[in-house]
Tab-separated table of C-alpha atoms in Angstrom:
chain	number	residue	atom	x	y	z
C	7	LYS	CA	38.149	193.719	-86.081
C	8	GLN	CA	34.441	193.447	-86.789
C	9	GLU	CA	33.552	191.727	-90.045
C	10	VAL	CA	30.058	191.547	-91.491
C	11	THR	CA	29.019	189.111	-94.195
C	12	GLN	CA	25.740	188.630	-96.036
C	13	ILE	CA	24.370	185.542	-97.741
C	14	PRO	CA	23.317	185.185	-100.476
C	15	ALA	CA	25.087	187.815	-102.557
C	16	ALA	CA	22.178	187.812	-105.014
C	17	LEU	CA	18.704	186.334	-105.055
C	18	SER	CA	16.006	186.133	-107.701
C	19	VAL	CA	12.481	185.028	-106.753
C	20	PRO	CA	9.012	185.089	-108.307
C	21	GLU	CA	6.502	187.558	-106.962
C	22	GLY	CA	4.603	186.408	-103.897
C	23	GLU	CA	7.348	184.284	-102.366
C	24	ASN	CA	8.492	184.669	-98.783
C	25	LEU	CA	12.246	185.054	-98.494
C	26	VAL	CA	15.049	185.308	-95.952
C	27	LEU	CA	18.240	187.351	-96.156
C	28	ASN	CA	21.103	186.549	-93.803
C	29	CYS	CA	23.667	188.735	-92.046
C	30	SER	CA	26.536	187.495	-89.871
C	31	PHE	CA	29.014	189.423	-87.728
C	32	THR	CA	32.132	188.313	-85.889
C	33	ASP	CA	32.144	190.495	-82.753
C	34	SER	CA	29.061	190.387	-80.541
C	35	ALA	CA	29.979	193.628	-78.706
C	36	ILE	CA	27.436	195.687	-80.619
C	37	TYR	CA	24.890	198.333	-79.701
C	38	ASN	CA	22.501	197.502	-82.491
C	39	LEU	CA	22.041	196.118	-85.990
C	40	GLN	CA	20.334	198.058	-88.755
C	41	TRP	CA	18.924	196.856	-92.061
C	42	PHE	CA	18.939	199.210	-95.063
C	43	ARG	CA	17.571	199.181	-98.563
C	44	GLN	CA	19.471	200.731	-101.475
C	45	ASP	CA	17.928	201.285	-104.897
C	46	PRO	CA	20.289	201.590	-107.889
C	47	GLY	CA	22.043	204.956	-107.941
C	48	LYS	CA	20.381	206.043	-104.706
C	49	GLY	CA	21.231	206.440	-101.048
C	50	LEU	CA	20.436	204.075	-98.212
C	51	THR	CA	16.998	203.939	-96.632
C	52	SER	CA	16.702	202.604	-93.098
C	53	LEU	CA	14.279	199.674	-92.796
C	54	LEU	CA	14.644	198.317	-89.277
C	55	LEU	CA	16.829	198.905	-86.233
C	56	ILE	CA	17.242	196.106	-83.690
C	57	GLN	CA	18.764	197.056	-80.371
C	58	SER	CA	21.257	194.623	-78.860
C	59	SER	CA	18.780	193.700	-76.114
C	60	GLN	CA	15.998	192.902	-78.596
C	61	ARG	CA	15.284	189.685	-80.463
C	62	GLU	CA	13.268	191.042	-83.374
C	63	GLN	CA	11.604	194.033	-84.994
C	64	THR	CA	8.728	194.187	-87.442
C	65	SER	CA	7.598	196.764	-89.976
C	66	GLY	CA	4.806	195.810	-92.335
C	67	ARG	CA	5.921	192.806	-94.399
C	68	LEU	CA	9.434	192.957	-92.963
C	69	ASN	CA	10.644	191.122	-89.889
C	70	ALA	CA	14.219	191.211	-88.655
C	71	SER	CA	15.631	188.968	-85.954
C	72	LEU	CA	18.864	189.201	-83.987
C	73	ASP	CA	20.832	186.476	-82.216
C	74	LYS	CA	23.723	188.408	-80.744
C	75	SER	CA	25.403	185.433	-79.121
C	76	SER	CA	25.718	183.588	-82.436
C	77	GLY	CA	26.438	186.751	-84.435
C	78	ARG	CA	23.473	186.415	-86.789
C	79	SER	CA	20.535	188.417	-88.053
C	80	THR	CA	17.892	187.543	-90.607
C	81	LEU	CA	15.580	189.777	-92.602
C	82	TYR	CA	12.338	188.074	-93.541
C	83	ILE	CA	10.266	189.566	-96.371
C	84	ALA	CA	6.729	188.224	-96.680
C	85	ALA	CA	4.782	188.084	-99.922
C	86	SER	CA	7.503	189.690	-102.004
C	87	GLN	CA	6.621	192.270	-104.676
C	88	PRO	CA	8.552	193.619	-107.695
C	89	GLY	CA	8.901	196.913	-105.791
C	90	ASP	CA	11.016	195.072	-103.215
C	91	SER	CA	13.781	194.672	-105.796
C	92	ALA	CA	16.853	196.434	-104.400
C	93	THR	CA	20.083	195.761	-102.554
C	94	TYR	CA	19.685	195.058	-98.849
C	95	LEU	CA	22.514	195.898	-96.478
C	96	CYS	CA	22.985	195.188	-92.819
C	97	ALA	CA	25.226	197.223	-90.516
C	98	VAL	CA	26.282	196.808	-86.899
C	99	GLU	CA	27.175	199.628	-84.545
C	100	ASN	CA	30.167	198.648	-82.480
C	101	TYR	CA	31.020	199.878	-79.026
C	102	GLY	CA	33.347	202.757	-79.900
C	103	GLN	CA	30.904	204.644	-82.098
C	104	ASN	CA	31.481	203.268	-85.541
C	105	PHE	CA	29.441	201.224	-87.940
C	106	VAL	CA	30.491	198.270	-90.084
C	107	PHE	CA	28.506	197.284	-93.154
C	108	GLY	CA	28.022	194.012	-94.947
C	109	PRO	CA	28.471	193.798	-98.735
C	110	GLY	CA	24.741	193.500	-99.355
C	111	THR	CA	22.296	191.091	-100.977
C	112	ARG	CA	20.934	192.060	-104.396
C	113	LEU	CA	17.277	191.017	-104.617
C	114	SER	CA	15.229	190.728	-107.786
C	115	VAL	CA	11.511	189.955	-107.527
C	116	LEU	CA	10.118	188.879	-110.859
C	117	PRO	CA	6.496	189.705	-111.861
L	29	ASN	CA	13.035	218.373	-92.355
L	30	ALA	CA	15.353	218.032	-95.341
L	31	GLY	CA	17.248	215.240	-93.535
L	32	VAL	CA	20.816	214.729	-94.786
L	33	THR	CA	21.749	216.692	-97.902
L	34	GLN	CA	24.849	216.353	-100.043
L	35	THR	CA	26.299	218.488	-102.821
L	36	PRO	CA	27.264	218.068	-105.559
L	37	LYS	CA	25.497	214.959	-106.883
L	38	PHE	CA	28.118	214.363	-109.565
L	39	GLN	CA	31.685	215.589	-109.970
L	40	VAL	CA	34.537	214.923	-112.383
L	41	LEU	CA	38.053	215.880	-111.342
L	42	LYS	CA	41.480	215.617	-112.855
L	43	THR	CA	44.280	213.948	-110.953
L	44	GLY	CA	45.830	216.363	-108.471
L	45	GLN	CA	42.832	218.670	-108.174
L	46	SER	CA	41.265	219.347	-104.813
L	47	MET	CA	37.642	219.730	-103.889
L	48	THR	CA	35.195	219.698	-101.002
L	49	LEU	CA	32.116	217.503	-100.753
L	50	GLN	CA	29.424	219.176	-98.714
L	51	CYS	CA	27.161	217.467	-96.181
L	52	ALA	CA	24.519	219.048	-93.980
L	53	GLN	CA	21.802	217.747	-91.677
L	54	ASP	CA	18.923	219.542	-89.977
L	55	MET	CA	18.044	216.913	-87.367
L	56	ASN	CA	20.398	218.232	-84.655
L	57	HIS	CA	22.382	214.990	-84.804
L	58	GLU	CA	25.668	214.816	-82.951
L	59	TYR	CA	27.201	211.954	-84.933
L	60	MET	CA	28.129	212.424	-88.589
L	61	SER	CA	30.224	210.269	-90.867
L	62	TRP	CA	31.527	209.835	-94.401
L	63	TYR	CA	31.606	206.545	-96.298
L	64	ARG	CA	32.750	205.529	-99.705
L	65	GLN	CA	31.038	202.756	-101.630
L	66	ASP	CA	32.922	200.745	-104.202
L	67	PRO	CA	31.783	197.688	-106.172
L	68	GLY	CA	32.650	194.513	-104.281
L	69	MET	CA	33.934	196.471	-101.262
L	70	GLY	CA	30.731	197.611	-99.644
L	71	LEU	CA	30.618	200.814	-97.603
L	72	ARG	CA	33.798	201.803	-95.839
L	73	LEU	CA	34.089	204.479	-93.180
L	74	ILE	CA	36.404	207.381	-94.060
L	75	HIS	CA	36.028	209.827	-91.154
L	76	TYR	CA	33.479	210.471	-88.455
L	77	SER	CA	32.585	213.104	-85.879
L	78	VAL	CA	30.844	212.711	-82.529
L	79	GLY	CA	30.152	216.422	-82.180
L	80	ALA	CA	31.256	219.890	-83.208
L	81	GLY	CA	35.018	220.234	-82.945
L	82	ILE	CA	35.644	216.466	-82.693
L	83	THR	CA	36.657	214.250	-85.603
L	84	ASP	CA	38.326	210.878	-85.929
L	85	GLN	CA	39.586	208.536	-88.610
L	86	GLY	CA	37.719	205.567	-89.934
L	87	GLU	CA	38.911	202.615	-91.946
L	88	VAL	CA	40.155	204.464	-95.057
L	89	PRO	CA	41.125	208.056	-94.106
L	90	ASN	CA	44.206	208.596	-96.304
L	91	GLY	CA	43.814	211.405	-98.829
L	92	TYR	CA	40.827	212.959	-97.065
L	93	ASN	CA	40.379	215.695	-94.467
L	94	VAL	CA	37.346	216.667	-92.434
L	95	SER	CA	36.360	219.363	-89.980
L	96	ARG	CA	33.252	219.942	-87.868
L	97	SER	CA	32.820	223.581	-86.939
L	98	THR	CA	29.036	223.340	-86.506
L	99	THR	CA	26.599	220.594	-85.566
L	100	GLU	CA	24.914	220.851	-88.971
L	101	ASP	CA	27.847	220.645	-91.409
L	102	PHE	CA	30.517	218.038	-92.030
L	103	PRO	CA	32.501	218.707	-95.241
L	104	LEU	CA	34.910	216.174	-96.731
L	105	ARG	CA	37.997	217.523	-98.483
L	106	LEU	CA	40.008	215.701	-101.108
L	107	LEU	CA	43.469	217.200	-100.920
L	108	SER	CA	44.953	215.948	-104.209
L	109	ALA	CA	42.541	213.725	-106.091
L	110	ALA	CA	43.729	210.345	-107.365
L	111	PRO	CA	41.971	207.844	-109.681
L	112	SER	CA	41.707	205.474	-106.679
L	113	GLN	CA	39.291	207.975	-105.118
L	114	THR	CA	36.751	207.411	-107.870
L	115	SER	CA	33.758	206.226	-105.874
L	116	VAL	CA	30.329	207.089	-104.554
L	117	TYR	CA	30.510	209.044	-101.316
L	118	PHE	CA	27.777	208.978	-98.702
L	119	CYS	CA	27.314	211.167	-95.679
L	120	ALA	CA	25.325	209.856	-92.715
L	121	SER	CA	24.142	211.190	-89.392
L	122	SER	CA	22.630	209.859	-86.187
L	123	TYR	CA	21.569	211.287	-82.874
L	124	SER	CA	24.412	209.888	-80.842
L	125	THR	CA	25.545	206.386	-80.115
L	126	GLY	CA	24.035	203.423	-78.362
L	127	PRO	CA	21.290	200.832	-78.821
L	128	GLN	CA	18.629	203.214	-80.160
L	129	ASN	CA	20.962	204.955	-82.578
L	130	GLU	CA	19.556	204.968	-86.105
L	131	GLN	CA	21.637	206.206	-89.037
L	132	PHE	CA	20.242	208.376	-91.817
L	133	PHE	CA	21.979	208.720	-95.154
L	134	GLY	CA	22.264	211.418	-97.779
L	135	PRO	CA	21.683	210.717	-101.494
L	136	GLY	CA	25.382	210.429	-102.311
L	137	THR	CA	27.986	212.134	-104.504
L	138	ARG	CA	29.322	210.233	-107.503
L	139	LEU	CA	32.963	211.256	-108.030
L	140	THR	CA	35.129	210.382	-111.008
L	141	VAL	CA	38.835	211.195	-111.001
L	142	LEU	CA	40.506	211.097	-114.407
């Protein structure tokens, strides 16, 4: 059974810092890995999708990497801003058409 | 495009009542799914559908029913609500399955069962 974990569970940084969020999964038989952002009381917004054959994806200040063989992905946020404060979730799509989510990392960026 | 829409946004039920959570998408996506989100448990898959007329169980299906009569709609039915079903429910959709498959989520329904 696929299990997804995220470290750290919570993170607080001053504005302007670069930071890394980690996601690990136990079964490498995945189609893709997706990073989401969730603001309090809101739904999930897709940030980046990395296909299983890709090593990384970039969108603005966000960069996500994938090492399928070791079961790891990282989300790098450059020059963090208070507006980046949210919970970040990763999810893997398994062969067999279902998705498994990690518990999330709660990020606070202090002005 | 409205994307994925869910109704209602909030609902309070008494134990034993039944209700239907509505989900619709206008992106012509084949794959639709329902999750519940609980503190400390993350998102857990309840039911999913890979196309009209096809549904399957996820990780936590007990107490819930689904049907998929059209591509656009995927309602979730609570048969006899229990306090353990107090949660936030999210509907999601994606084009199909495979490496390029990106999921899109609705805004959620916050359900309280008394």
